[in-house]
mmCIF file of C-alpha atoms in Angstrom:
data_model
loop_
_atom_site.group_PDB
_atom_site.id
_atom_site.type_symbol
_atom_site.label_atom_id
_atom_site.label_comp_id
_atom_site.label_asym_id
_atom_site.label_seq_id
_atom_site.Cartn_x
_atom_site.Cartn_y
_atom_site.Cartn_z
ATOM 1 C CA ASP A 1 19.369 33.560 4.515
ATOM 2 C CA GLY A 2 22.549 33.208 2.487
ATOM 3 C CA PRO A 3 24.011 31.060 -0.254
ATOM 4 C CA VAL A 4 22.674 27.545 -0.659
ATOM 5 C CA ILE A 5 25.373 25.070 0.379
ATOM 6 C CA ASP A 6 23.474 21.815 0.025
ATOM 7 C CA PHE A 7 19.978 20.418 0.000
ATOM 8 C CA ALA A 8 18.454 19.239 3.269
ATOM 9 C CA VAL A 9 15.570 16.969 4.161
ATOM 10 C CA LYS A 10 13.257 18.045 6.945
ATOM 11 C CA MET A 11 12.299 14.981 8.972
ATOM 12 C CA HIS A 12 8.953 14.599 10.723
ATOM 13 C CA ARG A 13 8.705 12.087 13.563
ATOM 14 C CA MET A 14 5.685 9.820 13.412
ATOM 15 C CA ASP A 15 3.473 9.241 16.439
ATOM 16 C CA ASP A 16 4.819 6.037 18.047
ATOM 17 C CA THR A 17 1.381 5.210 19.435
ATOM 18 C CA ARG A 18 0.178 4.681 15.838
ATOM 19 C CA TYR A 19 2.812 2.053 15.079
ATOM 20 C CA MET A 20 0.890 -0.990 13.799
ATOM 21 C CA THR A 21 2.959 -3.520 15.756
ATOM 22 C CA THR A 22 2.130 -1.726 19.011
ATOM 23 C CA LEU A 23 -1.548 -1.596 18.104
ATOM 24 C CA LEU A 24 -1.597 -5.297 17.194
ATOM 25 C CA GLU A 25 0.059 -6.223 20.484
ATOM 26 C CA ASN A 26 -2.773 -4.438 22.297
ATOM 27 C CA HIS A 27 -5.558 -5.694 19.994
ATOM 28 C CA LEU A 28 -6.303 -2.138 18.876
ATOM 29 C CA VAL A 29 -6.262 -2.604 15.098
ATOM 30 C CA SER A 30 -9.762 -2.076 13.742
ATOM 31 C CA ALA A 31 -11.575 -3.739 10.864
ATOM 32 C CA ASN A 32 -11.704 -0.387 9.066
ATOM 33 C CA GLN A 33 -7.930 0.035 9.329
ATOM 34 C CA VAL A 34 -7.360 -3.423 7.859
ATOM 35 C CA ALA A 35 -9.755 -2.590 5.023
ATOM 36 C CA GLN A 36 -7.761 0.604 4.357
ATOM 37 C CA ILE A 37 -4.492 -1.367 4.252
ATOM 38 C CA ALA A 38 -6.000 -3.867 1.813
ATOM 39 C CA LYS A 39 -7.278 -1.100 -0.465
ATOM 40 C CA LYS A 40 -3.959 0.771 -0.446
ATOM 41 C CA LEU A 41 -1.847 -2.338 -1.007
ATOM 42 C CA ALA A 42 -4.099 -3.586 -3.801
ATOM 43 C CA ALA A 43 -3.824 -0.209 -5.567
ATOM 44 C CA PHE A 44 -0.032 -0.249 -5.186
ATOM 45 C CA HIS A 45 0.208 -3.788 -6.529
ATOM 46 C CA ARG A 46 -2.097 -3.077 -9.451
ATOM 47 C CA LEU A 47 0.104 -0.182 -10.612
ATOM 48 C CA ALA A 48 3.511 -1.641 -9.677
ATOM 49 C CA GLU A 49 6.115 -2.373 -12.323
ATOM 50 C CA ARG A 50 5.984 -5.952 -13.595
ATOM 51 C CA ILE A 51 9.318 -7.756 -13.337
ATOM 52 C CA PRO A 52 11.015 -8.613 -16.654
ATOM 53 C CA GLU A 53 12.505 -11.975 -15.693
ATOM 54 C CA PRO A 54 10.591 -15.135 -14.649
ATOM 55 C CA PRO A 55 10.787 -15.977 -10.917
ATOM 56 C CA ASP A 56 13.805 -18.032 -9.849
ATOM 57 C CA THR A 57 12.289 -20.832 -7.763
ATOM 58 C CA SER A 58 15.707 -22.445 -7.195
ATOM 59 C CA TRP A 59 16.937 -19.264 -5.475
ATOM 60 C CA TRP A 60 13.749 -19.154 -3.400
ATOM 61 C CA LEU A 61 14.184 -22.800 -2.320
ATOM 62 C CA LYS A 62 17.816 -22.144 -1.389
ATOM 63 C CA GLN A 63 16.656 -19.310 0.888
ATOM 64 C CA PHE A 64 14.093 -21.643 2.450
ATOM 65 C CA LYS A 65 16.686 -24.344 3.165
ATOM 66 C CA ASP A 66 18.988 -21.817 4.828
ATOM 67 C CA VAL A 67 16.970 -22.251 8.052
ATOM 68 C CA ARG A 68 19.006 -25.416 8.640
ATOM 69 C CA GLN A 69 21.798 -23.240 10.022
ATOM 70 C CA VAL A 70 19.827 -22.690 13.260
ATOM 71 C CA ILE A 71 18.822 -26.331 13.878
ATOM 72 C CA GLY A 72 21.585 -26.790 16.453
ATOM 73 C CA PHE A 73 20.509 -23.718 18.404
ATOM 74 C CA LEU A 74 16.836 -24.699 18.302
ATOM 75 C CA SER A 75 17.629 -28.269 19.385
ATOM 76 C CA GLU A 76 19.349 -26.909 22.491
ATOM 77 C CA ASN A 77 16.402 -24.692 23.415
ATOM 78 C CA LEU A 78 13.225 -26.521 22.357
ATOM 79 C CA GLU A 79 11.764 -29.743 23.723
ATOM 80 C CA ASP A 80 10.499 -30.586 20.240
ATOM 81 C CA ASN A 81 12.716 -32.189 17.578
ATOM 82 C CA PRO A 82 13.317 -29.127 15.363
ATOM 83 C CA GLY A 83 15.793 -30.870 13.072
ATOM 84 C CA GLU A 84 13.207 -33.459 12.088
ATOM 85 C CA VAL A 85 10.460 -30.828 11.771
ATOM 86 C CA ILE A 86 12.603 -28.583 9.550
ATOM 87 C CA ASP A 87 13.818 -31.413 7.320
ATOM 88 C CA GLN A 88 10.254 -32.660 6.869
ATOM 89 C CA ALA A 89 9.052 -29.140 6.062
ATOM 90 C CA ILE A 90 11.771 -28.785 3.428
ATOM 91 C CA ARG A 91 10.677 -32.047 1.800
ATOM 92 C CA VAL A 92 7.053 -30.899 1.787
ATOM 93 C CA VAL A 93 7.955 -27.519 0.306
ATOM 94 C CA GLU A 94 10.167 -29.077 -2.379
ATOM 95 C CA ASN A 95 7.259 -31.301 -3.389
ATOM 96 C CA ARG A 96 4.730 -28.455 -3.391
ATOM 97 C CA LEU A 97 7.060 -26.125 -5.269
ATOM 98 C CA SER A 98 7.555 -28.739 -7.969
ATOM 99 C CA ARG A 99 3.797 -29.214 -8.340
ATOM 100 C CA LEU A 100 3.100 -25.481 -8.344
ATOM 101 C CA ALA A 101 5.907 -24.536 -10.757
ATOM 102 C CA PRO A 102 3.601 -24.335 -13.822
ATOM 103 C CA ARG A 103 1.150 -22.180 -11.883
ATOM 104 C CA ILE A 104 3.950 -19.889 -10.668
ATOM 105 C CA LEU A 105 5.072 -19.354 -14.257
ATOM 106 C CA GLN A 106 1.510 -18.692 -15.397
ATOM 107 C CA ARG A 107 1.016 -16.118 -12.637
ATOM 108 C CA TYR A 108 4.206 -14.409 -13.798
ATOM 109 C CA ARG A 109 2.829 -14.278 -17.349
ATOM 110 C CA ASP A 110 -0.487 -12.951 -16.017
ATOM 111 C CA GLY A 111 1.278 -10.022 -14.321
ATOM 112 C CA PHE A 112 1.130 -11.059 -10.670
ATOM 113 C CA TYR A 113 4.915 -10.864 -10.199
ATOM 114 C CA ILE A 114 5.841 -7.276 -9.401
ATOM 115 C CA ASP A 115 8.501 -4.930 -8.084
ATOM 116 C CA GLY A 116 6.850 -4.591 -4.690
ATOM 117 C CA HIS A 117 7.647 -3.302 -1.210
ATOM 118 C CA GLY A 118 9.608 -6.391 -0.172
ATOM 119 C CA ASP A 119 9.381 -5.917 3.598
ATOM 120 C CA LEU A 120 5.730 -5.228 4.290
ATOM 121 C CA HIS A 121 4.985 -6.260 7.869
ATOM 122 C CA SER A 122 3.354 -4.426 10.766
ATOM 123 C CA GLY A 123 6.733 -3.008 11.828
ATOM 124 C CA ASN A 124 6.799 -0.954 8.626
ATOM 125 C CA ILE A 125 3.291 0.480 8.839
ATOM 126 C CA PHE A 126 1.878 3.456 10.712
ATOM 127 C CA LEU A 127 -1.895 3.637 11.107
ATOM 128 C CA LEU A 128 -2.794 7.317 10.801
ATOM 129 C CA ASP A 129 -5.917 8.697 9.100
ATOM 130 C CA GLU A 130 -4.703 6.500 6.260
ATOM 131 C CA PRO A 131 -2.087 3.731 6.569
ATOM 132 C CA VAL A 132 1.509 4.735 5.827
ATOM 133 C CA PHE A 133 3.883 2.086 4.439
ATOM 134 C CA PHE A 134 7.598 2.791 4.781
ATOM 135 C CA ASP A 135 11.100 1.276 4.662
ATOM 136 C CA CYS A 136 10.819 -0.836 1.524
ATOM 137 C CA ILE A 137 13.811 -2.985 0.585
ATOM 138 C CA GLU A 138 16.309 -1.141 -1.625
ATOM 139 C CA PHE A 139 19.556 -3.069 -1.139
ATOM 140 C CA ASN A 140 18.522 -6.181 -3.099
ATOM 141 C CA ASP A 141 16.015 -6.205 -5.945
ATOM 142 C CA LYS A 142 15.476 -9.961 -5.562
ATOM 143 C CA PHE A 143 13.676 -9.400 -2.252
ATOM 144 C CA ARG A 144 11.285 -6.904 -3.886
ATOM 145 C CA HIS A 145 10.568 -8.983 -6.976
ATOM 146 C CA LEU A 146 7.756 -11.231 -5.846
ATOM 147 C CA ASP A 147 4.241 -12.519 -6.372
ATOM 148 C CA VAL A 148 1.607 -10.255 -4.840
ATOM 149 C CA LEU A 149 0.522 -13.301 -2.799
ATOM 150 C CA ASP A 150 3.986 -13.406 -1.222
ATOM 151 C CA GLU A 151 3.752 -9.768 -0.120
ATOM 152 C CA MET A 152 0.280 -10.417 1.274
ATOM 153 C CA ALA A 153 1.500 -13.538 3.092
ATOM 154 C CA PHE A 154 4.299 -11.558 4.744
ATOM 155 C CA PHE A 155 1.811 -9.002 6.055
ATOM 156 C CA CYS A 156 -0.699 -11.627 7.195
ATOM 157 C CA LEU A 157 1.980 -13.594 9.051
ATOM 158 C CA ASP A 158 1.951 -10.800 11.638
ATOM 159 C CA LEU A 159 -1.800 -11.122 12.073
ATOM 160 C CA ASP A 160 -1.295 -14.819 12.829
ATOM 161 C CA TYR A 161 1.670 -14.086 15.095
ATOM 162 C CA TYR A 162 -0.496 -11.775 17.215
ATOM 163 C CA LYS A 163 -3.354 -14.317 17.164
ATOM 164 C CA GLN A 164 -5.845 -12.224 15.186
ATOM 165 C CA PRO A 165 -6.764 -14.475 12.239
ATOM 166 C CA GLU A 166 -10.092 -12.700 11.817
ATOM 167 C CA LEU A 167 -8.123 -9.672 10.595
ATOM 168 C CA GLU A 168 -6.385 -11.836 8.010
ATOM 169 C CA ASP A 169 -9.751 -13.058 6.684
ATOM 170 C CA LEU A 170 -10.937 -9.464 6.485
ATOM 171 C CA PHE A 171 -7.763 -8.284 4.770
ATOM 172 C CA LEU A 172 -7.885 -11.030 2.126
ATOM 173 C CA LYS A 173 -11.574 -10.371 1.456
ATOM 174 C CA HIS A 174 -11.063 -6.638 0.889
ATOM 175 C CA TYR A 175 -7.876 -7.051 -1.145
ATOM 176 C CA GLN A 176 -9.584 -9.578 -3.412
ATOM 177 C CA GLU A 177 -12.415 -7.102 -4.007
ATOM 178 C CA HIS A 178 -9.977 -4.398 -5.151
ATOM 179 C CA TYR A 179 -7.502 -6.594 -7.037
ATOM 180 C CA PRO A 180 -8.544 -10.231 -7.594
ATOM 181 C CA CYS A 181 -5.393 -12.352 -7.300
ATOM 182 C CA PHE A 182 -6.736 -15.692 -6.042
ATOM 183 C CA ILE A 183 -7.779 -16.929 -9.468
ATOM 184 C CA ARG A 184 -7.446 -20.695 -9.243
ATOM 185 C CA GLU A 185 -7.603 -23.196 -6.393
ATOM 186 C CA GLU A 186 -3.816 -23.659 -6.594
ATOM 187 C CA ASP A 187 -3.349 -20.030 -5.585
ATOM 188 C CA GLN A 188 -4.509 -20.853 -2.049
ATOM 189 C CA GLN A 189 -1.714 -23.424 -1.802
ATOM 190 C CA LEU A 190 0.772 -20.935 -3.190
ATOM 191 C CA TYR A 191 -0.281 -18.348 -0.603
ATOM 192 C CA LEU A 192 0.218 -20.921 2.169
ATOM 193 C CA LEU A 193 3.619 -21.820 0.710
ATOM 194 C CA PHE A 194 4.622 -18.158 0.934
ATOM 195 C CA LYS A 195 3.405 -17.923 4.539
ATOM 196 C CA CYS A 196 5.490 -20.958 5.424
ATOM 197 C CA TYR A 197 8.513 -19.319 3.783
ATOM 198 C CA ARG A 198 7.973 -16.054 5.670
ATOM 199 C CA ALA A 199 7.645 -17.868 9.008
ATOM 200 C CA ASN A 200 10.816 -19.765 8.107
ATOM 201 C CA VAL A 201 12.763 -16.524 7.559
ATOM 202 C CA LYS A 202 11.447 -14.952 10.769
ATOM 203 C CA LEU A 203 12.360 -18.108 12.700
ATOM 204 C CA LYS A 204 15.909 -17.973 11.351
ATOM 205 C CA VAL A 205 16.333 -14.235 12.011
ATOM 206 C CA GLN A 206 15.052 -14.398 15.599
ATOM 207 C CA SER A 207 17.198 -17.468 16.326
ATOM 208 C CA LEU A 208 20.316 -15.707 15.038
ATOM 209 C CA LYS A 209 19.491 -12.610 17.094
ATOM 210 C CA ALA A 210 19.086 -14.805 20.186
ATOM 211 C CA LEU A 211 22.487 -16.362 19.490
ATOM 212 C CA GLN A 212 24.067 -12.919 19.186
ATOM 213 C CA ALA A 213 22.269 -11.349 22.162
ATOM 214 C CA SER A 214 24.618 -9.698 24.647
ATOM 215 C CA ASN A 215 22.382 -10.021 27.715
ATOM 216 C CA PRO A 216 20.030 -12.718 29.106
ATOM 217 C CA ASP A 217 16.851 -10.623 28.811
ATOM 218 C CA GLU A 218 17.429 -9.922 25.131
ATOM 219 C CA ARG A 219 18.266 -13.566 24.503
ATOM 220 C CA ARG A 220 15.091 -14.702 26.288
ATOM 221 C CA HIS A 221 12.980 -12.229 24.310
ATOM 222 C CA ARG A 222 14.431 -13.353 20.974
ATOM 223 C CA LEU A 223 14.053 -17.020 21.886
ATOM 224 C CA GLN A 224 10.377 -16.487 22.744
ATOM 225 C CA ARG A 225 9.823 -14.852 19.368
ATOM 226 C CA ALA A 226 11.713 -17.643 17.599
ATOM 227 C CA PHE A 227 9.539 -20.238 19.339
ATOM 228 C CA LYS A 228 6.341 -18.520 18.177
ATOM 229 C CA TYR A 229 7.565 -18.407 14.594
ATOM 230 C CA TYR A 230 8.636 -22.041 14.884
ATOM 231 C CA GLN A 231 5.085 -22.993 15.862
ATOM 232 C CA LEU A 232 3.666 -21.087 12.886
ATOM 233 C CA PHE A 233 6.270 -22.595 10.542
ATOM 234 C CA LYS A 234 5.384 -26.074 11.741
ATOM 235 C CA ARG A 235 1.642 -25.456 11.411
ATOM 236 C CA TYR A 236 1.904 -24.085 7.882
ATOM 237 C CA SER A 237 4.102 -26.974 6.727
ATOM 238 C CA HIS A 238 1.589 -29.474 8.149
ATOM 239 C CA MET A 239 -1.214 -27.678 6.301
ATOM 240 C CA LEU A 240 0.794 -27.823 3.075
ATOM 241 C CA GLN A 241 1.372 -31.528 3.560
ATOM 242 C CA LYS A 242 -2.340 -32.183 4.050
ATOM 243 C CA GLY A 243 -3.262 -30.008 1.089
#
């Protein structure tokens, strides 16, 4: 007891065994848990604030092209020709983005561009009795202002990364039931475009972390992760090209 000096926050440590990334790594994420995530995310998106300004596709494309900064590093560590793959992917994405620009604007007008979480991947989810999302982006509004399909693509990238595409199918099915957001055929292409972008960012981040690693084990770990994201990035860009 005594005079109040300042307010305090009582922290409660979450159970690390319920961390979604850990559960995905061990193939322990259930269909019911994915359905719960879809329901919760759909409810959040439905009620989220709609952004006042139209999406800036030129800013988005600039972020996509920024992956070029790691071409030299990837060329030294991959047998593939990453420079050619990345340049081709950029051309494909530029073409797709141009074609999809009217649809992007229409989705904005229809209310699908929101102030969302901004960093929703398995590393920011605990699977308790109900899923707990945490650590949304606060330092830059631009990263939170996005199409709901982009937020979904970011989450589903992890399901692909851990080779559990059946969970992605389940997630998309349940989300669509709670908040229909795939309205036209073009929306499938837009979703794939966002997945390609998210793989691109992960590839760049893991490559930079490998470059900055202070010991060989950390560098090897980061390089392995970068390679997996590179494979996903390449696959998504090929799918966009065919589509």
